Short mmCIF file of C-alpha atoms and ligand atoms in Angstrom, two decimals:
data_model
loop_
_atom_site.label_atom_id
_atom_site.label_comp_id
_atom_site.label_asym_id
_atom_site.label_seq_id
_atom_site.Cartn_x
_atom_site.Cartn_y
_atom_site.Cartn_z
CA MET A 101 76.46 7.10 -117.56
CA VAL A 102 75.76 10.37 -115.63
CA GLN A 103 77.59 12.21 -117.94
CA THR A 104 75.40 11.24 -120.78
CA TYR A 105 72.27 12.20 -118.81
CA ILE A 106 73.78 15.66 -118.15
CA GLU A 107 74.70 16.27 -122.01
CA ASN A 108 70.94 15.01 -122.51
CA LEU A 109 69.61 17.61 -120.36
CA GLN A 110 71.82 20.41 -121.71
CA GLU A 111 70.23 19.53 -125.25
CA ILE A 112 66.88 19.65 -123.84
CA GLN A 113 67.74 23.17 -122.49
CA ILE A 114 69.16 24.31 -125.82
CA THR A 115 65.91 22.84 -127.70
CA ARG A 116 63.67 24.80 -125.41
CA GLU A 117 65.48 28.00 -126.07
CA ILE A 118 65.34 27.73 -129.88
CA ASN A 119 61.87 27.13 -129.96
CA THR A 120 61.37 30.14 -127.75
CA THR A 121 63.24 32.41 -130.45
CA VAL A 122 61.65 31.17 -133.18
CA ILE A 123 58.24 31.53 -131.92
CA ASN A 124 59.31 35.34 -130.59
CA ILE A 125 60.51 35.74 -134.49
CA SER A 126 57.56 34.49 -136.18
CA GLY A 127 55.74 36.96 -134.03
CA ARG A 128 57.91 39.75 -134.59
CA GLN A 129 57.10 39.32 -138.18
CA ARG A 130 53.66 39.77 -137.63
CA MET A 131 54.12 42.78 -135.88
CA LEU A 132 56.58 44.05 -138.17
CA SER A 133 53.67 43.73 -141.44
CA GLN A 134 51.56 45.94 -139.43
CA ARG A 135 53.88 48.01 -138.46
CA MET A 136 54.63 48.15 -142.25
CA ALA A 137 50.83 48.79 -143.22
CA LEU A 138 50.56 51.89 -141.02
CA LEU A 139 54.02 53.35 -142.23
CA CYS A 140 52.49 52.96 -145.61
CA VAL A 141 49.85 54.78 -144.60
CA ARG A 142 51.39 57.61 -143.14
CA LEU A 143 53.85 57.69 -146.27
CA VAL A 144 50.98 58.13 -148.13
CA CYS A 145 48.85 60.63 -146.22
CA THR A 146 51.72 63.09 -146.04
CA GLN A 147 52.51 65.73 -148.01
CA ALA A 148 55.30 67.12 -147.17
CA ARG A 149 58.12 65.86 -148.96
CA SER A 150 60.97 65.56 -146.06
CA GLU A 151 58.70 63.83 -143.56
CA ARG A 152 57.77 61.21 -146.75
CA GLU A 153 61.79 60.71 -146.70
CA ILE A 154 61.51 59.85 -143.00
CA TRP A 155 58.47 57.24 -143.61
CA ARG A 156 60.39 56.38 -146.97
CA ASN A 157 63.96 55.47 -144.51
CA ARG A 158 61.47 53.87 -141.72
CA LEU A 159 59.67 51.33 -144.26
CA LEU A 160 63.18 50.59 -145.65
CA ASP A 161 64.87 49.67 -142.33
CA ILE A 162 61.69 47.72 -141.05
CA VAL A 163 60.79 46.01 -144.97
CA ASN A 164 64.77 44.84 -144.55
CA LEU A 165 64.44 43.51 -141.15
CA MET A 166 61.28 41.65 -141.93
CA GLU A 167 63.11 40.03 -144.73
CA LYS A 168 66.06 39.02 -142.76
CA CYS A 169 63.38 37.34 -140.29
CA HIS A 170 61.90 35.86 -143.13
CA GLN A 171 65.04 34.23 -144.63
CA GLY A 172 66.02 33.20 -141.15
CA LEU A 173 62.81 31.54 -140.30
CA ILE A 174 63.17 29.52 -143.21
CA TYR A 175 66.90 29.00 -144.04
CA GLY A 176 68.12 29.53 -140.81
CA ASP A 177 70.56 32.40 -139.23
CA PRO A 178 72.76 31.59 -136.28
CA SER A 179 73.21 35.54 -135.66
CA LEU A 180 69.40 35.29 -134.53
CA ASN A 181 69.69 31.78 -133.15
CA LEU A 182 67.19 29.87 -136.10
CA PRO A 183 67.60 26.63 -137.34
CA GLY A 184 64.98 27.08 -140.32
CA ILE A 185 62.28 25.16 -140.98
CA THR A 186 62.86 21.65 -139.13
CA SER A 187 59.00 20.77 -139.34
CA PRO A 188 57.32 19.37 -142.38
CA VAL A 189 54.00 20.56 -141.61
CA ILE A 190 55.48 24.24 -141.43
CA ARG A 191 57.77 23.75 -144.67
CA GLU A 192 54.29 23.03 -146.35
CA MET A 193 52.46 26.00 -144.86
CA TYR A 194 55.22 28.04 -146.51
CA PHE A 195 55.40 26.25 -149.96
CA GLU A 196 52.77 24.55 -150.60
CA PRO A 197 48.79 25.54 -150.89
CA PRO A 198 46.67 26.58 -149.89
CA LEU A 199 48.63 28.77 -147.30
CA MET A 200 51.82 29.65 -149.59
CA VAL A 201 53.08 31.81 -147.09
CA ASP A 202 56.72 31.87 -148.24
CA GLN A 203 55.34 33.54 -151.83
CA LYS A 204 52.49 36.03 -149.68
CA VAL A 205 55.55 37.38 -147.46
CA ARG A 206 57.89 38.13 -150.46
CA GLN A 207 55.34 39.49 -152.24
CA TYR A 208 53.80 42.01 -149.44
CA ILE A 209 57.57 42.65 -148.99
CA ALA A 210 58.05 43.62 -152.72
CA LYS A 211 54.94 45.59 -152.93
CA VAL A 212 56.26 47.57 -149.92
CA ARG A 213 59.67 48.21 -151.70
CA ASN A 214 57.72 48.94 -154.59
CA LEU A 215 55.76 51.83 -152.58
CA ILE A 216 58.79 53.19 -150.62
CA GLU A 217 60.36 53.66 -154.65
CA ALA A 218 56.88 54.92 -155.94
CA SER A 219 57.29 58.68 -157.31
CA GLU A 220 55.50 61.44 -155.22
CA VAL A 221 52.71 61.81 -157.89
CA ASP A 222 52.25 57.99 -157.22
CA LEU A 223 52.03 57.88 -153.80
CA THR A 224 48.15 58.37 -153.22
CA LEU A 225 45.29 56.21 -151.61
CA GLU A 226 44.44 54.78 -154.66
CA ASN A 227 48.32 53.52 -155.21
CA PRO A 228 47.56 49.65 -156.36
CA TYR A 229 50.68 48.25 -154.20
CA PHE A 230 49.16 50.59 -151.28
CA CYS A 231 45.79 49.23 -151.49
CA ALA A 232 46.97 45.60 -151.63
CA ILE A 233 49.43 46.30 -148.71
CA GLN A 234 46.64 47.42 -146.44
CA LYS A 235 44.38 44.48 -147.71
CA ALA A 236 46.71 41.89 -147.19
CA ALA A 237 47.83 43.29 -144.06
CA SER A 238 44.23 43.24 -142.52
CA ASP A 239 43.78 39.96 -144.02
CA GLU A 240 45.24 36.94 -145.39
CA LEU A 241 49.06 37.84 -144.43
CA ILE A 242 47.90 38.30 -141.02
CA ASP A 243 45.79 35.30 -141.28
CA VAL A 244 48.63 33.01 -142.55
CA LEU A 245 51.11 34.47 -140.11
CA ASP A 246 48.94 33.74 -137.43
CA ALA A 247 48.58 29.84 -138.49
CA ILE A 248 52.52 29.82 -138.63
CA VAL A 249 52.94 31.19 -135.12
CA SER A 250 50.14 29.06 -133.87
CA GLN A 251 51.53 26.02 -135.43
CA HIS A 252 54.89 26.76 -134.01
CA GLU A 253 53.49 27.23 -130.71
CA LYS A 254 51.57 23.63 -131.52
CA GLU A 255 54.30 21.96 -132.06
CA SER A 256 56.77 23.52 -129.38
CA ASN A 257 54.36 22.66 -126.76
CA ALA A 258 54.04 19.03 -128.09
CA GLN A 259 58.25 19.00 -127.79
CA LEU A 260 58.03 20.29 -124.56
CA THR A 261 56.21 17.63 -123.22
CA ILE A 262 58.19 15.25 -124.70
CA LEU A 263 61.43 16.63 -123.33
CA HIS A 264 59.52 17.33 -119.92
CA LYS A 265 58.78 13.39 -119.89
CA GLU A 266 62.51 12.65 -121.07
CA GLN A 267 63.47 15.22 -118.27
CA GLU A 268 61.53 13.07 -115.56
CA TYR A 269 62.96 9.84 -116.91
CA LEU A 270 66.42 11.23 -116.61
CA TYR A 271 65.96 12.77 -113.30
CA GLN A 272 64.20 9.21 -112.28
CA LYS A 273 67.33 7.26 -113.71
CA ILE A 274 69.64 9.95 -111.89
CA ALA A 275 67.82 9.03 -108.59
CA THR A 276 68.05 5.29 -109.17
CA ALA A 277 71.50 5.46 -109.81
CA ALA A 278 72.59 7.69 -106.94
CA ALA A 279 69.94 5.15 -104.88
CA VAL A 280 72.15 1.94 -106.35
CA ALA A 281 75.43 3.68 -105.87
CA GLN A 282 74.50 5.05 -102.52
CA SER A 283 73.42 1.16 -101.39
CA GLN A 284 76.90 -0.23 -102.91
CA ALA A 285 78.79 2.21 -100.97
CA GLN A 286 76.88 0.77 -97.69
CA HIS A 287 77.09 -2.92 -98.76
CA LEU A 288 80.66 -2.13 -99.02
CA GLU A 289 80.95 -0.39 -95.82
CA LYS A 290 79.39 -3.35 -94.25
CA LEU A 291 81.91 -5.95 -95.97
CA LEU A 292 84.83 -3.77 -94.46
CA ILE A 293 83.63 -4.05 -91.03
CA ASP A 294 82.80 -7.23 -91.36
CA LEU A 295 86.16 -8.38 -92.82
CA LYS A 296 87.67 -5.99 -90.10
CA ARG A 297 85.78 -8.25 -87.41
CA SER A 298 86.52 -11.50 -88.79
CA GLN A 299 90.20 -10.48 -89.19
CA LEU A 300 90.17 -9.95 -85.19
CA GLN A 301 88.27 -12.93 -84.66
CA VAL A 302 90.87 -15.07 -86.55
CA ILE A 303 93.56 -13.07 -84.35
CA HIS A 304 91.63 -14.17 -81.20
CA ALA A 305 91.36 -17.78 -82.31
CA GLU A 306 95.03 -17.88 -83.35
CA LYS A 307 95.56 -16.32 -79.87
CA MET A 308 93.82 -19.24 -78.21
CA SER A 309 95.02 -22.17 -80.56
CA SER A 310 98.74 -20.85 -79.81
CA LEU A 311 97.95 -20.47 -76.27
CA GLY A 312 96.64 -24.31 -76.34
CA GLN A 313 99.83 -25.75 -78.02
CA LEU A 314 101.86 -23.87 -75.73
CA VAL A 315 100.11 -24.96 -72.53
CA ALA A 316 99.60 -28.36 -74.38
CA GLY A 317 103.72 -28.37 -75.17
CA VAL A 318 104.95 -27.76 -71.41
CA ALA A 319 102.24 -30.34 -70.03
CA HIS A 320 103.94 -32.65 -72.16
CA GLU A 321 107.35 -31.50 -71.34
CA ILE A 322 106.42 -31.91 -67.46
CA ASN A 323 104.45 -35.31 -68.32
CA ASN A 324 107.91 -37.16 -69.18
CA PRO A 325 110.33 -35.95 -65.93
CA VAL A 326 107.26 -36.48 -63.88
CA ASN A 327 106.56 -40.10 -64.93
CA PHE A 328 110.40 -40.62 -64.18
CA ILE A 329 110.08 -39.67 -60.56
CA GLY A 330 106.87 -41.61 -60.61
CA SER A 331 108.15 -44.45 -61.40
CA ASN A 332 111.37 -44.24 -59.33
CA LEU A 333 109.27 -43.84 -56.56
CA ILE A 334 108.14 -47.10 -56.73
CA PHE A 335 111.91 -48.51 -56.53
CA ALA A 336 112.82 -45.82 -53.75
CA ARG A 337 109.97 -47.26 -51.62
CA GLN A 338 111.01 -50.83 -51.90
CA TYR A 339 114.67 -49.92 -51.23
CA ALA A 340 113.61 -47.99 -48.39
CA GLN A 341 111.52 -50.44 -47.06
CA ASP A 342 114.91 -53.07 -47.34
CA LEU A 343 117.27 -50.54 -45.73
CA LEU A 344 114.53 -50.02 -42.62
CA ARG A 345 113.84 -53.54 -42.58
CA ILE A 346 117.41 -54.55 -42.46
CA LEU A 347 118.09 -51.50 -39.59
CA HIS A 348 115.36 -53.03 -37.53
CA LEU A 349 117.05 -56.36 -37.97
CA TYR A 350 120.44 -55.14 -36.97
CA THR A 351 118.89 -53.37 -33.45
CA LYS A 352 116.90 -56.27 -32.69
CA HIS A 353 119.78 -58.37 -32.72
CA TYR A 354 122.21 -55.85 -31.41
CA PRO A 355 120.39 -54.04 -28.88
CA ALA A 356 123.48 -52.57 -27.30
CA PRO A 357 125.40 -50.79 -30.20
CA LEU A 358 128.40 -49.09 -29.71
CA PRO A 359 128.51 -45.42 -28.27
CA GLU A 360 129.12 -43.81 -31.53
CA LEU A 361 126.25 -45.66 -33.10
CA GLN A 362 123.96 -44.94 -30.57
CA ALA A 363 124.38 -41.42 -30.48
CA GLU A 364 123.83 -41.12 -34.39
CA PHE A 365 120.41 -43.15 -33.85
CA ASP A 366 119.64 -40.85 -31.12
CA THR A 367 120.28 -37.85 -33.35
CA ALA A 368 118.20 -39.53 -36.50
CA GLU A 369 115.28 -40.23 -34.23
CA ILE A 370 114.96 -43.35 -35.86
CA ASP A 371 111.91 -44.28 -34.06
CA PHE A 372 110.21 -41.45 -35.90
CA LEU A 373 112.09 -42.10 -39.29
CA TYR A 374 110.43 -45.55 -39.40
CA ASN A 375 107.13 -44.21 -38.88
CA ASP A 376 107.70 -41.11 -41.14
CA PHE A 377 109.38 -42.21 -44.10
CA PRO A 378 106.76 -44.61 -45.52
CA LYS A 379 104.18 -41.39 -45.08
CA LEU A 380 106.71 -39.11 -46.79
CA LEU A 381 106.99 -41.70 -49.91
CA ASN A 382 103.18 -41.93 -49.90
CA SER A 383 102.46 -37.99 -50.00
CA MET A 384 105.29 -38.06 -52.96
CA GLN A 385 103.37 -40.60 -54.63
CA MET A 386 100.20 -38.50 -54.30
CA GLY A 387 102.05 -35.36 -55.47
CA VAL A 388 103.24 -36.94 -58.36
CA ASP A 389 99.57 -38.51 -59.11
CA ARG A 390 98.03 -35.22 -58.91
CA ILE A 391 100.71 -33.54 -61.38
CA LEU A 392 99.99 -36.36 -63.34
CA ASN A 393 96.57 -35.99 -63.48
CA ILE A 394 96.77 -31.81 -63.91
CA VAL A 395 99.02 -32.72 -67.36
CA LYS A 396 96.64 -35.27 -68.46
CA THR A 397 93.62 -32.63 -67.89
CA ILE A 398 95.75 -30.09 -69.74
CA LYS A 399 96.42 -32.08 -72.43
CA ASN A 400 92.94 -33.39 -72.63
CA PHE A 401 91.95 -29.63 -72.68
CA SER A 402 93.93 -28.18 -75.44
CA ARG A 403 93.39 -31.00 -77.75
CA LEU A 404 95.04 -30.56 -81.02
CA ASP A 405 94.43 -33.46 -83.26
CA GLU A 406 90.94 -31.71 -84.35
CA SER A 407 91.16 -31.73 -87.90
CA GLU A 408 88.29 -34.18 -87.55
CA LYS A 409 85.17 -34.45 -85.39
CA GLN A 410 85.43 -37.44 -82.77
CA PRO A 411 83.62 -39.09 -80.37
CA VAL A 412 83.84 -36.39 -77.26
CA ASN A 413 82.97 -37.14 -73.41
CA LEU A 414 81.69 -33.85 -72.44
CA HIS A 415 81.51 -34.58 -68.94
CA ASP A 416 85.79 -35.07 -69.15
CA GLY A 417 85.80 -31.69 -71.30
CA ILE A 418 83.83 -30.06 -68.30
CA ASP A 419 85.76 -30.93 -65.67
CA SER A 420 89.24 -30.44 -67.41
CA THR A 421 87.93 -26.80 -67.75
CA LEU A 422 87.04 -26.81 -63.98
CA VAL A 423 90.55 -27.91 -63.24
CA ILE A 424 92.15 -25.08 -65.43
CA LEU A 425 90.01 -22.62 -63.70
CA HIS A 426 90.08 -24.08 -60.08
CA HIS A 427 92.86 -21.17 -59.44
CA ARG A 428 90.05 -18.54 -60.31
CA LEU A 429 86.93 -20.66 -58.82
CA LYS A 430 88.96 -20.92 -55.41
CA ASN A 431 89.81 -17.22 -55.09
CA ALA A 432 86.44 -15.83 -55.91
CA GLY A 433 85.03 -18.76 -53.63
CA VAL A 434 82.55 -20.23 -56.00
CA GLU A 435 81.33 -23.44 -55.29
CA VAL A 436 80.60 -25.32 -58.35
CA VAL A 437 77.72 -28.17 -58.28
CA LYS A 438 78.04 -30.78 -60.71
CA GLU A 439 74.83 -32.46 -62.01
CA TYR A 440 75.88 -35.09 -64.28
CA ARG A 441 73.27 -37.45 -66.04
CA GLU A 442 74.44 -39.98 -68.17
CA ILE A 443 74.82 -39.07 -71.25
CA PRO A 444 76.43 -40.26 -74.88
CA LEU A 445 79.66 -39.38 -76.54
CA VAL A 446 78.99 -36.28 -79.13
CA ASP A 447 80.82 -36.16 -82.19
CA GLY A 448 82.62 -33.13 -82.20
CA TYR A 449 86.09 -30.80 -81.69
CA ALA A 450 87.13 -31.48 -77.93
CA GLY A 451 88.99 -28.49 -77.85
CA GLN A 452 86.50 -26.12 -79.35
CA LEU A 453 84.15 -27.26 -77.11
CA ASN A 454 86.43 -27.08 -74.16
CA GLN A 455 86.80 -23.39 -75.25
CA VAL A 456 83.18 -23.12 -75.34
CA PHE A 457 82.89 -24.19 -71.33
CA MET A 458 85.96 -22.16 -70.34
CA ASN A 459 83.96 -18.98 -71.86
CA LEU A 460 80.59 -19.57 -70.49
CA ILE A 461 82.06 -20.72 -66.95
CA GLY A 462 84.76 -18.01 -67.10
CA ASN A 463 81.43 -15.52 -67.79
CA ALA A 464 79.97 -16.85 -64.69
CA ILE A 465 83.01 -16.39 -62.50
CA ASP A 466 83.24 -12.57 -63.88
CA VAL A 467 79.79 -11.93 -62.42
CA LEU A 468 79.97 -13.74 -59.26
CA GLU A 469 83.36 -12.38 -58.14
CA THR A 470 81.29 -8.99 -57.93
CA GLN A 471 78.58 -9.88 -55.43
CA PRO A 472 78.65 -11.46 -52.31
CA GLU A 473 78.09 -15.18 -50.99
CA PRO A 474 76.63 -17.67 -51.55
CA ARG A 475 78.44 -17.79 -55.25
CA ILE A 476 77.35 -20.86 -56.81
CA ILE A 477 77.91 -22.45 -60.63
CA THR A 478 75.70 -25.47 -61.27
CA VAL A 479 76.60 -27.65 -64.65
CA ARG A 480 73.76 -29.61 -65.25
CA THR A 481 74.04 -32.47 -68.29
CA GLU A 482 71.07 -34.39 -69.58
CA VAL A 483 69.76 -36.09 -72.83
CA LYS A 484 67.01 -34.54 -74.84
CA GLU A 485 64.46 -36.77 -76.67
CA SER A 486 67.55 -39.27 -77.25
CA SER A 487 68.78 -37.26 -80.37
CA ALA A 488 70.56 -34.56 -78.47
CA VAL A 489 72.31 -33.55 -75.21
CA VAL A 490 72.21 -30.52 -73.31
CA VAL A 491 74.58 -28.86 -70.82
CA HIS A 492 73.23 -26.04 -68.69
CA VAL A 493 75.76 -23.85 -66.94
CA VAL A 494 73.70 -22.01 -64.53
CA ASP A 495 74.91 -18.93 -62.27
CA ASN A 496 73.15 -17.01 -59.26
CA GLY A 497 74.89 -13.88 -60.28
CA HIS A 498 72.95 -10.48 -61.07
CA GLY A 499 71.19 -11.70 -64.29
CA ILE A 500 71.12 -9.83 -67.81
CA THR A 501 68.88 -7.12 -68.72
CA ALA A 502 66.40 -7.71 -71.91
CA GLU A 503 68.57 -4.89 -73.65
CA VAL A 504 72.04 -6.54 -72.97
CA LYS A 505 70.64 -10.17 -73.45
CA ALA A 506 69.45 -8.96 -77.41
CA GLN A 507 73.36 -8.26 -77.93
CA ILE A 508 75.25 -10.78 -75.71
CA PHE A 509 75.97 -12.88 -79.19
CA GLU A 510 77.30 -9.97 -80.90
CA PRO A 511 81.14 -10.00 -81.63
CA PHE A 512 82.78 -6.97 -79.52
CA PHE A 513 79.59 -6.80 -77.61
CA THR A 514 80.82 -6.30 -73.83
CA THR A 515 79.89 -4.68 -70.98
CA LYS A 516 83.08 -5.18 -69.06
CA PRO A 517 85.97 -2.75 -68.72
CA VAL A 518 88.07 -2.23 -71.50
CA ASN A 519 91.25 -4.54 -70.12
CA LYS A 520 88.90 -7.18 -68.47
CA GLY A 521 86.42 -8.43 -71.51
CA THR A 522 86.97 -7.96 -75.61
CA GLY A 523 83.59 -9.00 -76.24
CA LEU A 524 84.36 -12.15 -78.05
CA GLY A 525 83.85 -15.09 -75.94
CA LEU A 526 80.12 -15.68 -76.34
CA SER A 527 80.18 -15.10 -80.30
CA ILE A 528 82.92 -17.44 -80.53
CA SER A 529 81.27 -19.82 -78.62
CA HIS A 530 77.86 -19.50 -80.98
CA LYS A 531 79.71 -19.74 -84.02
CA ILE A 532 81.53 -22.94 -82.64
CA ILE A 533 78.30 -24.51 -81.27
CA VAL A 534 76.10 -23.68 -84.19
CA GLU A 535 78.34 -23.82 -87.15
CA LYS A 536 80.72 -26.04 -86.34
CA HIS A 537 78.19 -28.84 -84.65
CA GLN A 538 74.97 -27.95 -85.73
CA GLY A 539 73.79 -27.21 -82.67
CA CYS A 540 71.99 -24.65 -80.03
CA LEU A 541 73.40 -22.05 -77.88
CA GLY A 542 70.99 -19.92 -75.61
CA CYS A 543 70.67 -17.76 -72.70
CA VAL A 544 67.76 -17.54 -69.94
CA SER A 545 68.22 -14.61 -67.58
CA GLU A 546 66.15 -12.18 -65.73
CA PRO A 547 67.65 -9.27 -63.85
CA GLY A 548 68.44 -10.47 -60.07
CA GLN A 549 67.15 -14.09 -61.42
CA GLY A 550 70.64 -15.68 -62.26
CA THR A 551 71.82 -16.79 -65.86
CA GLU A 552 71.50 -19.95 -67.51
CA PHE A 553 73.11 -20.59 -70.64
CA TRP A 554 72.57 -23.95 -72.32
CA ILE A 555 74.14 -25.93 -75.00
CA GLU A 556 72.30 -28.55 -77.14
CA LEU A 557 74.35 -30.90 -79.46
CA PRO A 558 72.97 -33.74 -81.70
CA THR A 559 74.41 -37.06 -80.88
CA GLY A 560 72.45 -38.11 -84.05
CA GLY A 561 70.15 -41.11 -82.32
N1 LIG B 130 77.14 -15.21 -66.79
C1 LIG B 130 76.47 -13.93 -67.11
N2 LIG B 130 75.64 -13.22 -66.37
C2 LIG B 130 75.69 -11.71 -66.39
N3 LIG B 130 76.05 -11.40 -68.07
C3 LIG B 130 76.60 -12.19 -68.50
C4 LIG B 130 76.81 -13.41 -68.37
N4 LIG B 130 77.63 -13.85 -69.36
C5 LIG B 130 77.58 -12.98 -70.15
N5 LIG B 130 77.21 -11.53 -69.94
C6 LIG B 130 77.08 -10.45 -71.03
O1 LIG B 130 77.71 -10.67 -71.97
C7 LIG B 130 78.48 -10.21 -72.26
C8 LIG B 130 79.33 -10.35 -73.43
O2 LIG B 130 79.73 -11.71 -73.38
P1 LIG B 130 81.13 -12.36 -73.68
O3 LIG B 130 81.87 -13.46 -73.22
O4 LIG B 130 81.05 -12.19 -75.32
O5 LIG B 130 82.24 -11.35 -73.63
P2 LIG B 130 82.92 -10.54 -72.69
O6 LIG B 130 82.78 -11.42 -71.64
O7 LIG B 130 82.52 -9.03 -72.25
O8 LIG B 130 84.48 -10.40 -73.01
P3 LIG B 130 85.42 -11.70 -73.36
O9 LIG B 130 84.76 -12.90 -73.09
O10 LIG B 130 85.83 -11.68 -74.78
O11 LIG B 130 86.59 -11.45 -72.54
C9 LIG B 130 79.40 -9.63 -71.46
O12 LIG B 130 80.47 -8.54 -71.49
C10 LIG B 130 78.17 -9.48 -70.34
O13 LIG B 130 77.69 -8.29 -70.10
MG1 LIG B 131 83.47 -13.66 -71.85
#
């Protein structure tokens, strides 16, 4: 496309050059005719033969030149860069009455040739060729040659105006094409950045999902043996109770055992064992219950059966998340306050929603661990206008400046050190809440005033 524009522009340039040449040569022809008239006067007025020879030769040179120019202007001459007559108006001026320029120029040239060839005696002021040359040079020939020059100028100017317009049009086209190309390049660059980002997000999501699968797998593996211990504990307790009861009966009926047996009773501190053994079994049972609880929580947290939305209990999700984060919360000395209202189940993807709670509570811990006590995270739930539920995660951390707040949901925006934050937590959470659950995720924060993130999820009620 651009190649065509350049070719057009080159053509315009060539046309302009030709026009200039044509105008120059027709002007030159006019000048030559004047010059010849003057030389004719000299030829006629000079008496000396040798001098006359000089004027004859000069005249011959000029008349030849004038003829060459004339021929070139009409039929074209590559050596003079002349294309010949291209305009119908000029053709008419050359060949049709009233101007008949071609005929007049030829006649003029013929008269000059006749005068050059005239005999010495005929070279007088009364010579009819001489008179005709002087008349034509001062009068009709000059007028028609002027007419040709001005017609050439007129047509050239008109052509120039068209060419300028064309040039302007072409420049505009080029500018538009350049702008389009630039915006396409920018668009492509943006697409490339977006692609790179979504690639990283996919990797991140993939990592989270594999982590979830790993944790769920481990939980599943733990579940069986712990259940096994739990159910055996019931029999162990029963057997132990039976044995202790028999032992108790034995000591009751045989208060003075053999010395060897008495020594064993003493070593085993049998009275302490009576008391402590049931307690020990109780605490083993408590341990098993706790493990089972944790396993249940982990399984709940990393729910894998997520191809379709299911009714989700948000309180369970938040609780599981708090269990998973228990260690971090404890280490950072963070107190968690739960303010749960009665809320309905929400249709959604439990595992993904837990990931959001994890991001929000994780961010709050990140902030709180950098500052002095009290460190408090409040999780509040409520129903909003019977068609949505809202979860608030509030911390009493240092808050967020307006400048940072404007960017927190952008992928890869982080204020944390390189190895600590990837800046994906909130952008992924936003995607999960807004795109996957048609909800809203917002933030209210002022520097020094703590931070509140709120999630609103439709209940369809
Ligand atoms: N509770 C909060 N208090 C103050 N600033 C916060 C809070 N939550 C988020 N931010 C700000 O928002 C930024 C973006 O958070 P986001 O969770 O998206 O990324 P990150 O925590 O930096 O990294 P990642 O979560 O990927 O490990 C954080 O770097 C932090 O500056
Ligand atoms: Mg984060």
